Coordinates of C-alpha atoms in Angstrom, one line a residue:
X1230 CA 3.8 20.5 4.5
X1231 CA 1.1 20.9 7.4
X1232 CA 0.0 17.5 8.6
X1233 CA -3.8 17.1 8.3
X1234 CA -3.5 13.4 10.6
X1235 CA -0.9 12.2 12.4
X1236 CA -0.7 8.4 13.0
X1237 CA 1.1 7.0 15.7
X1238 CA 2.4 3.3 16.6
X1239 CA 4.7 1.7 18.4
X1240 CA 6.1 -1.3 17.5
X1241 CA 8.0 -3.9 20.8
X1242 CA 10.5 -6.3 20.0
X1243 CA 10.9 -5.7 16.5
X1244 CA 9.2 -8.5 13.7
X1245 CA 8.2 -10.8 16.9
X1246 CA 6.3 -8.0 19.3
X1247 CA 3.3 -6.7 19.0
X1248 CA 2.0 -3.3 17.2
X1249 CA -0.3 -1.0 18.7
X1250 CA -1.6 2.7 17.9
X1251 CA -2.2 5.1 20.4
X1252 CA -5.4 5.3 20.6
X1253 CA -6.1 1.4 20.5
X1254 CA -8.0 0.4 17.8
X1255 CA -4.7 -1.2 16.4
X1256 CA -3.0 -3.9 18.3
X1257 CA -2.0 -6.8 17.3
X1258 CA 0.9 -9.8 17.5
X1259 CA 4.0 -9.7 15.1
X1260 CA 6.0 -12.6 13.5
X1261 CA 8.7 -13.0 10.8
X1262 CA 6.9 -15.2 7.7
X1263 CA 7.4 -19.0 7.0
X1264 CA 9.9 -17.7 3.9
X1265 CA 12.2 -16.0 6.5
X1266 CA 12.6 -18.4 8.8
X1267 CA 9.6 -17.3 10.8
X1268 CA 7.1 -19.4 12.5
X1269 CA 4.6 -17.2 10.0
X1270 CA 2.1 -16.7 13.3
X1271 CA 1.3 -12.7 13.2
X1272 CA 0.7 -9.9 11.1
X1273 CA 4.6 -8.9 9.6
X1274 CA 5.1 -5.6 8.7
X1275 CA 5.2 -5.9 4.6
X1276 CA 1.6 -7.1 5.4
X1277 CA 1.0 -4.3 7.2
X1278 CA 2.4 -1.6 4.6
X1279 CA 0.7 -4.1 1.7
X1280 CA -2.9 -3.1 3.8
X1281 CA -2.0 0.4 4.4
X1282 CA -0.5 0.9 0.3
X1283 CA -3.8 -0.5 -0.9
X1284 CA -6.5 1.2 0.9
X1285 CA -4.2 4.8 -0.1
X1286 CA -4.2 3.8 -3.8
X1287 CA -7.8 3.2 -4.3
X1288 CA -8.8 6.6 -2.1
X1289 CA -6.7 8.3 -4.7
X1290 CA -8.2 6.3 -7.7
X1291 CA -11.5 7.6 -6.1
X1292 CA -10.6 11.3 -6.2
X1293 CA -9.2 11.5 -9.6
X1294 CA -12.1 9.4 -10.8
X1295 CA -14.3 11.9 -9.2
X1296 CA -12.6 14.7 -10.8
X1297 CA -12.5 12.9 -14.4
X1298 CA -16.4 12.2 -13.6
X1299 CA -15.6 8.2 -14.0
X1300 CA -17.0 6.4 -11.3
X1301 CA -14.2 3.7 -10.1
X1302 CA -15.5 3.2 -6.7
X1303 CA -16.3 -0.1 -7.2
X1304 CA -12.2 -0.7 -8.0
X1305 CA -10.1 -3.3 -6.0
X1306 CA -6.6 -2.4 -5.2
X1307 CA -4.3 -5.5 -4.6
X1308 CA -0.7 -4.0 -3.1
X1309 CA 2.0 -7.2 -2.8
X1310 CA 5.1 -5.8 -0.9
X1311 CA 8.2 -7.9 -1.7
X1312 CA 11.1 -7.9 1.0
X1313 CA 15.3 -9.0 -0.7
X1314 CA 18.5 -8.4 0.2
X1315 CA 19.6 -4.9 -0.9
X1316 CA 23.7 -4.6 -0.6
X1317 CA 24.0 -5.2 2.8
X1318 CA 20.6 -4.4 4.0
X1319 CA 17.2 -5.4 2.8
X1320 CA 15.2 -3.8 0.4
X1321 CA 11.0 -3.7 -1.1
X1322 CA 9.8 -3.4 -4.1
X1323 CA 6.5 -3.3 -5.0
X1324 CA 3.9 -4.3 -7.4
X1325 CA -0.7 -2.4 -7.1
X1326 CA -2.6 -4.9 -9.2
X1327 CA -5.9 -2.5 -10.1
X1328 CA -9.3 -4.3 -11.0
X1329 CA -11.5 -1.8 -12.5
X1330 CA -15.1 -1.9 -13.1
X1331 CA -16.2 -3.2 -16.2
X1332 CA -17.5 0.1 -17.1
X1333 CA -14.3 1.8 -17.7
X1334 CA -12.4 1.3 -20.9
X1335 CA -8.8 0.4 -20.7
X1336 CA -7.1 3.7 -21.7
X1337 CA -9.2 5.9 -19.3
X1338 CA -8.4 3.3 -17.0
X1339 CA -4.6 3.4 -17.4
X1340 CA -4.7 7.0 -17.3
X1341 CA -6.8 7.4 -14.0
X1342 CA -4.4 5.0 -12.5
X1343 CA -1.3 6.9 -13.6
X1344 CA -2.7 9.8 -11.9
X1345 CA -3.4 8.3 -8.4
X1346 CA 0.2 7.3 -8.6
X1347 CA 0.8 10.8 -8.4
X1348 CA -1.5 11.9 -5.8
X1349 CA -1.1 8.7 -3.5
X1350 CA 0.9 10.0 -0.9
X1351 CA 2.2 6.2 -0.2
X1352 CA 3.5 6.7 -4.2
X1353 CA 4.7 10.1 -3.2
X1354 CA 6.9 8.7 -0.3
X1355 CA 8.0 5.5 -2.5
X1356 CA 9.2 7.2 -5.6
X1357 CA 12.8 7.0 -6.6
X1358 CA 13.1 4.4 -3.8
X1359 CA 11.8 1.5 -4.3
X1360 CA 10.5 0.1 -7.6
X1361 CA 6.2 0.3 -7.9
X1362 CA 5.1 -1.8 -10.8
X1363 CA 1.1 -0.7 -11.7
X1364 CA -0.5 -3.6 -13.5
X1365 CA -3.9 -3.1 -14.9
X1366 CA -5.7 -6.5 -14.7

């Protein structure tokens, strides 16, 4: 693959440090969620992954919608990223909740979401590695 763009980010001190990008556009405090024994202060990696996946999937949905001549510009994608014990380590699971415009019928919407799941780089990266559930709202 020839990269069209490469994002560069650095994290210090793991889940209780800072994460920042080389261009300075992102610089934030990281924190462990209360549910995992932390203070809940700061952003956690699962939130960052959820934000990236939801934005990327929405873009992929827009692309397949344009190709199919279906307006999905008002669609909203919510990514829920769960983390839990998996064997000796930890694993992730994702649910993508897609809210489509009322003008898109259920069958067309489901087809577009399935196509977006084939196009989205996050979906391609996670396929076969973590469970991803697609939910049409």
